[in-house]
Amino acid sequence: MADLSHLGLLGVTGPDAQAFLQAQLSCDIKGLGNAASSLGAYCSPKGRMLASFLVWPDGEGYSLALSRTLVDPTVKRLRMFVLRSKVVVADQTGDRVLIGA
């Protein structure tokens, strides 16, 4: 067992979550199965990496595990691009405990 308290958890839920993340992230969200996960990056328009993460399908949306210090800036930046999409981007760090096996 490994303590993963250095990681934060970001949740993206809603009917448009898949399409929204597919347009924002570097990994193939549409190709993820129910029991799959993928490494990916969130980049600026110039291609500079802002955050790296592990993403997986979670209920009605997706969860992203990333450095705890990057959760708030990433949530704020993703919310800027929600516009008309039916998604909710939220910090879920306090909702779950992350433990590695």
Short mmCIF file of N, CA and C in Angstrom, two decimals:
data_model
loop_
_atom_site.label_atom_id
_atom_site.label_comp_id
_atom_site.label_asym_id
_atom_site.label_seq_id
_atom_site.Cartn_x
_atom_site.Cartn_y
_atom_site.Cartn_z
N MET A 1 0.83 -1.16 0.00
CA MET A 1 0.00 0.00 0.00
C MET A 1 0.88 1.24 0.00
N ALA A 2 0.48 2.21 -0.79
CA ALA A 2 1.23 3.46 -0.89
C ALA A 2 0.29 4.64 -0.68
N ASP A 3 0.71 5.56 0.15
CA ASP A 3 -0.07 6.77 0.40
C ASP A 3 0.07 7.72 -0.78
N LEU A 4 -1.03 8.09 -1.39
CA LEU A 4 -1.01 9.01 -2.54
C LEU A 4 -1.61 10.36 -2.17
N SER A 5 -1.40 10.80 -0.92
CA SER A 5 -1.98 12.06 -0.47
C SER A 5 -1.34 13.27 -1.15
N HIS A 6 -0.22 13.07 -1.83
CA HIS A 6 0.40 14.18 -2.58
C HIS A 6 -0.36 14.48 -3.88
N LEU A 7 -1.30 13.61 -4.24
CA LEU A 7 -2.10 13.81 -5.44
C LEU A 7 -3.45 14.41 -5.09
N GLY A 8 -3.97 15.21 -5.99
CA GLY A 8 -5.31 15.75 -5.86
C GLY A 8 -6.21 15.09 -6.88
N LEU A 9 -7.50 15.29 -6.74
CA LEU A 9 -8.47 14.65 -7.63
C LEU A 9 -9.38 15.71 -8.22
N LEU A 10 -9.46 15.72 -9.53
CA LEU A 10 -10.31 16.65 -10.26
C LEU A 10 -11.40 15.84 -10.94
N GLY A 11 -12.64 16.27 -10.83
CA GLY A 11 -13.75 15.56 -11.45
C GLY A 11 -14.42 16.39 -12.52
N VAL A 12 -14.74 15.75 -13.63
CA VAL A 12 -15.48 16.39 -14.72
C VAL A 12 -16.70 15.52 -14.98
N THR A 13 -17.88 16.07 -14.71
CA THR A 13 -19.12 15.30 -14.85
C THR A 13 -20.10 16.04 -15.74
N GLY A 14 -21.07 15.30 -16.23
CA GLY A 14 -22.12 15.87 -17.06
C GLY A 14 -22.22 15.17 -18.39
N PRO A 15 -23.32 15.42 -19.13
CA PRO A 15 -23.53 14.72 -20.39
C PRO A 15 -22.49 15.04 -21.47
N ASP A 16 -21.84 16.19 -21.40
CA ASP A 16 -20.85 16.57 -22.41
C ASP A 16 -19.41 16.37 -21.93
N ALA A 17 -19.21 15.65 -20.82
CA ALA A 17 -17.87 15.50 -20.24
C ALA A 17 -16.88 14.88 -21.21
N GLN A 18 -17.28 13.83 -21.91
CA GLN A 18 -16.37 13.15 -22.83
C GLN A 18 -15.94 14.08 -23.97
N ALA A 19 -16.87 14.74 -24.61
CA ALA A 19 -16.55 15.63 -25.72
C ALA A 19 -15.71 16.83 -25.25
N PHE A 20 -16.04 17.35 -24.07
CA PHE A 20 -15.30 18.49 -23.52
C PHE A 20 -13.84 18.11 -23.26
N LEU A 21 -13.62 16.99 -22.59
CA LEU A 21 -12.25 16.57 -22.29
C LEU A 21 -11.49 16.16 -23.54
N GLN A 22 -12.17 15.55 -24.49
CA GLN A 22 -11.52 15.16 -25.74
C GLN A 22 -10.94 16.39 -26.44
N ALA A 23 -11.63 17.52 -26.35
CA ALA A 23 -11.18 18.75 -26.99
C ALA A 23 -10.11 19.48 -26.19
N GLN A 24 -10.00 19.21 -24.89
CA GLN A 24 -9.10 19.97 -24.02
C GLN A 24 -7.78 19.25 -23.69
N LEU A 25 -7.78 17.94 -23.69
CA LEU A 25 -6.64 17.17 -23.20
C LEU A 25 -5.87 16.50 -24.34
N SER A 26 -4.66 16.02 -24.01
CA SER A 26 -3.80 15.41 -25.02
C SER A 26 -4.08 13.93 -25.25
N CYS A 27 -4.85 13.29 -24.39
CA CYS A 27 -5.09 11.86 -24.53
C CYS A 27 -6.44 11.57 -25.19
N ASP A 28 -6.61 10.33 -25.60
CA ASP A 28 -7.83 9.91 -26.29
C ASP A 28 -8.88 9.48 -25.27
N ILE A 29 -9.76 10.41 -24.90
CA ILE A 29 -10.80 10.14 -23.92
C ILE A 29 -11.85 9.19 -24.50
N LYS A 30 -12.17 9.34 -25.77
CA LYS A 30 -13.19 8.49 -26.39
C LYS A 30 -12.75 7.03 -26.45
N GLY A 31 -11.47 6.78 -26.45
CA GLY A 31 -10.95 5.41 -26.52
C GLY A 31 -10.86 4.70 -25.18
N LEU A 32 -11.17 5.42 -24.09
CA LEU A 32 -11.10 4.80 -22.77
C LEU A 32 -12.29 3.88 -22.54
N GLY A 33 -12.02 2.68 -22.10
CA GLY A 33 -13.10 1.78 -21.72
C GLY A 33 -13.49 2.03 -20.28
N ASN A 34 -14.49 1.30 -19.80
CA ASN A 34 -14.98 1.50 -18.43
C ASN A 34 -13.93 1.14 -17.38
N ALA A 35 -13.06 0.19 -17.67
CA ALA A 35 -12.07 -0.24 -16.69
C ALA A 35 -10.67 0.19 -17.09
N ALA A 36 -10.54 1.23 -17.90
CA ALA A 36 -9.24 1.67 -18.40
C ALA A 36 -8.87 3.03 -17.83
N SER A 37 -7.61 3.34 -17.90
CA SER A 37 -7.12 4.65 -17.52
C SER A 37 -6.05 5.05 -18.52
N SER A 38 -5.69 6.32 -18.52
CA SER A 38 -4.70 6.81 -19.47
C SER A 38 -3.92 7.96 -18.85
N LEU A 39 -2.65 8.02 -19.19
CA LEU A 39 -1.85 9.18 -18.82
C LEU A 39 -2.10 10.26 -19.86
N GLY A 40 -2.07 11.51 -19.44
CA GLY A 40 -2.28 12.59 -20.38
C GLY A 40 -1.72 13.90 -19.86
N ALA A 41 -1.89 14.92 -20.66
CA ALA A 41 -1.41 16.26 -20.29
C ALA A 41 -2.45 17.30 -20.69
N TYR A 42 -2.46 18.37 -19.92
CA TYR A 42 -3.26 19.55 -20.24
C TYR A 42 -2.28 20.61 -20.66
N CYS A 43 -2.41 21.11 -21.88
CA CYS A 43 -1.42 22.01 -22.44
C CYS A 43 -2.02 23.37 -22.79
N SER A 44 -1.16 24.37 -22.84
CA SER A 44 -1.57 25.70 -23.27
C SER A 44 -1.73 25.69 -24.78
N PRO A 45 -2.33 26.73 -25.36
CA PRO A 45 -2.45 26.78 -26.83
C PRO A 45 -1.10 26.74 -27.54
N LYS A 46 -0.04 27.16 -26.86
CA LYS A 46 1.31 27.12 -27.45
C LYS A 46 1.96 25.76 -27.29
N GLY A 47 1.29 24.82 -26.62
CA GLY A 47 1.81 23.47 -26.47
C GLY A 47 2.62 23.26 -25.21
N ARG A 48 2.65 24.22 -24.31
CA ARG A 48 3.38 24.04 -23.06
C ARG A 48 2.51 23.25 -22.08
N MET A 49 3.11 22.24 -21.45
CA MET A 49 2.34 21.40 -20.53
C MET A 49 2.06 22.16 -19.24
N LEU A 50 0.78 22.24 -18.89
CA LEU A 50 0.35 22.89 -17.66
C LEU A 50 0.17 21.88 -16.53
N ALA A 51 -0.22 20.67 -16.87
CA ALA A 51 -0.42 19.62 -15.87
C ALA A 51 -0.37 18.25 -16.55
N SER A 52 0.17 17.28 -15.83
CA SER A 52 0.10 15.89 -16.27
C SER A 52 -0.77 15.14 -15.27
N PHE A 53 -1.43 14.08 -15.73
CA PHE A 53 -2.44 13.42 -14.89
C PHE A 53 -2.67 12.00 -15.34
N LEU A 54 -3.43 11.29 -14.52
CA LEU A 54 -3.97 9.98 -14.86
C LEU A 54 -5.48 10.17 -14.90
N VAL A 55 -6.13 9.78 -15.99
CA VAL A 55 -7.58 9.98 -16.14
C VAL A 55 -8.26 8.62 -16.31
N TRP A 56 -9.47 8.51 -15.74
CA TRP A 56 -10.27 7.30 -15.88
C TRP A 56 -11.75 7.64 -15.82
N PRO A 57 -12.60 6.84 -16.48
CA PRO A 57 -14.05 7.04 -16.40
C PRO A 57 -14.52 6.78 -14.98
N ASP A 58 -15.46 7.61 -14.53
CA ASP A 58 -15.93 7.50 -13.15
C ASP A 58 -17.40 7.87 -13.10
N GLY A 59 -18.26 6.88 -13.14
CA GLY A 59 -19.69 7.15 -13.08
C GLY A 59 -20.17 7.92 -14.30
N GLU A 60 -20.71 9.11 -14.09
CA GLU A 60 -21.23 9.94 -15.18
C GLU A 60 -20.19 10.89 -15.76
N GLY A 61 -18.95 10.68 -15.43
CA GLY A 61 -17.91 11.59 -15.93
C GLY A 61 -16.54 10.95 -15.85
N TYR A 62 -15.55 11.77 -15.53
CA TYR A 62 -14.16 11.34 -15.50
C TYR A 62 -13.47 11.92 -14.28
N SER A 63 -12.49 11.18 -13.77
CA SER A 63 -11.66 11.66 -12.67
C SER A 63 -10.24 11.79 -13.17
N LEU A 64 -9.55 12.83 -12.71
CA LEU A 64 -8.17 13.06 -13.06
C LEU A 64 -7.36 13.17 -11.78
N ALA A 65 -6.32 12.34 -11.64
CA ALA A 65 -5.42 12.41 -10.49
C ALA A 65 -4.17 13.18 -10.94
N LEU A 66 -3.87 14.28 -10.26
CA LEU A 66 -2.73 15.10 -10.61
C LEU A 66 -2.13 15.69 -9.34
N SER A 67 -1.01 16.34 -9.48
CA SER A 67 -0.36 16.95 -8.33
C SER A 67 -1.34 17.86 -7.60
N ARG A 68 -1.36 17.74 -6.28
CA ARG A 68 -2.31 18.51 -5.46
C ARG A 68 -2.16 20.02 -5.69
N THR A 69 -0.95 20.48 -5.94
CA THR A 69 -0.72 21.92 -6.14
C THR A 69 -1.28 22.43 -7.46
N LEU A 70 -1.54 21.53 -8.40
CA LEU A 70 -2.04 21.92 -9.72
C LEU A 70 -3.55 21.82 -9.86
N VAL A 71 -4.24 21.29 -8.85
CA VAL A 71 -5.68 21.09 -8.96
C VAL A 71 -6.41 22.42 -9.13
N ASP A 72 -6.21 23.38 -8.22
CA ASP A 72 -6.94 24.65 -8.30
C ASP A 72 -6.69 25.41 -9.60
N PRO A 73 -5.42 25.60 -10.03
CA PRO A 73 -5.22 26.30 -11.30
C PRO A 73 -5.83 25.58 -12.51
N THR A 74 -5.79 24.24 -12.47
CA THR A 74 -6.35 23.46 -13.59
C THR A 74 -7.87 23.56 -13.61
N VAL A 75 -8.51 23.51 -12.44
CA VAL A 75 -9.97 23.66 -12.36
C VAL A 75 -10.36 25.04 -12.90
N LYS A 76 -9.68 26.08 -12.48
CA LYS A 76 -9.99 27.44 -12.93
C LYS A 76 -9.84 27.58 -14.44
N ARG A 77 -8.75 27.01 -14.98
CA ARG A 77 -8.50 27.13 -16.42
C ARG A 77 -9.52 26.33 -17.23
N LEU A 78 -9.84 25.12 -16.79
CA LEU A 78 -10.83 24.31 -17.51
C LEU A 78 -12.20 24.97 -17.48
N ARG A 79 -12.56 25.58 -16.36
CA ARG A 79 -13.87 26.25 -16.26
C ARG A 79 -13.99 27.41 -17.24
N MET A 80 -12.88 28.02 -17.63
CA MET A 80 -12.91 29.11 -18.60
C MET A 80 -13.43 28.64 -19.96
N PHE A 81 -13.26 27.36 -20.25
CA PHE A 81 -13.61 26.84 -21.58
C PHE A 81 -14.90 26.03 -21.60
N VAL A 82 -15.62 25.98 -20.49
CA VAL A 82 -16.87 25.21 -20.43
C VAL A 82 -17.91 25.82 -21.37
N LEU A 83 -18.09 27.11 -21.36
CA LEU A 83 -19.02 27.85 -22.21
C LEU A 83 -20.41 27.21 -22.20
N ARG A 84 -20.83 26.62 -23.31
CA ARG A 84 -22.18 26.04 -23.41
C ARG A 84 -22.22 24.55 -23.15
N SER A 85 -21.08 23.95 -22.88
CA SER A 85 -21.04 22.52 -22.59
C SER A 85 -21.74 22.23 -21.27
N LYS A 86 -22.40 21.10 -21.22
CA LYS A 86 -23.09 20.70 -19.99
C LYS A 86 -22.14 19.84 -19.17
N VAL A 87 -21.17 20.51 -18.52
CA VAL A 87 -20.19 19.84 -17.68
C VAL A 87 -19.98 20.64 -16.40
N VAL A 88 -19.57 19.92 -15.38
CA VAL A 88 -19.18 20.54 -14.11
C VAL A 88 -17.76 20.10 -13.82
N VAL A 89 -16.87 21.06 -13.65
CA VAL A 89 -15.48 20.79 -13.31
C VAL A 89 -15.31 21.14 -11.84
N ALA A 90 -14.87 20.17 -11.03
CA ALA A 90 -14.80 20.40 -9.59
C ALA A 90 -13.58 19.73 -8.97
N ASP A 91 -13.10 20.33 -7.90
CA ASP A 91 -12.03 19.75 -7.09
C ASP A 91 -12.67 18.71 -6.17
N GLN A 92 -12.29 17.46 -6.34
CA GLN A 92 -12.85 16.37 -5.53
C GLN A 92 -11.81 15.78 -4.57
N THR A 93 -10.75 16.54 -4.31
CA THR A 93 -9.67 16.04 -3.48
C THR A 93 -10.15 15.62 -2.10
N GLY A 94 -11.02 16.40 -1.48
CA GLY A 94 -11.50 16.08 -0.14
C GLY A 94 -12.56 15.00 -0.09
N ASP A 95 -13.06 14.59 -1.24
CA ASP A 95 -14.16 13.61 -1.29
C ASP A 95 -13.68 12.16 -1.22
N ARG A 96 -12.42 11.92 -1.59
CA ARG A 96 -11.91 10.55 -1.65
C ARG A 96 -10.50 10.47 -1.11
N VAL A 97 -10.10 9.28 -0.73
CA VAL A 97 -8.74 9.00 -0.30
C VAL A 97 -8.09 8.19 -1.41
N LEU A 98 -6.91 8.62 -1.86
CA LEU A 98 -6.19 7.88 -2.91
C LEU A 98 -5.11 7.03 -2.27
N ILE A 99 -5.15 5.73 -2.57
CA ILE A 99 -4.17 4.77 -2.07
C ILE A 99 -3.72 3.91 -3.24
N GLY A 100 -2.42 3.72 -3.37
CA GLY A 100 -1.89 2.87 -4.43
C GLY A 100 -1.62 1.47 -3.91
N ALA A 101 -1.78 0.52 -4.78
CA ALA A 101 -1.51 -0.88 -4.40
C ALA A 101 -0.38 -1.44 -5.24
#
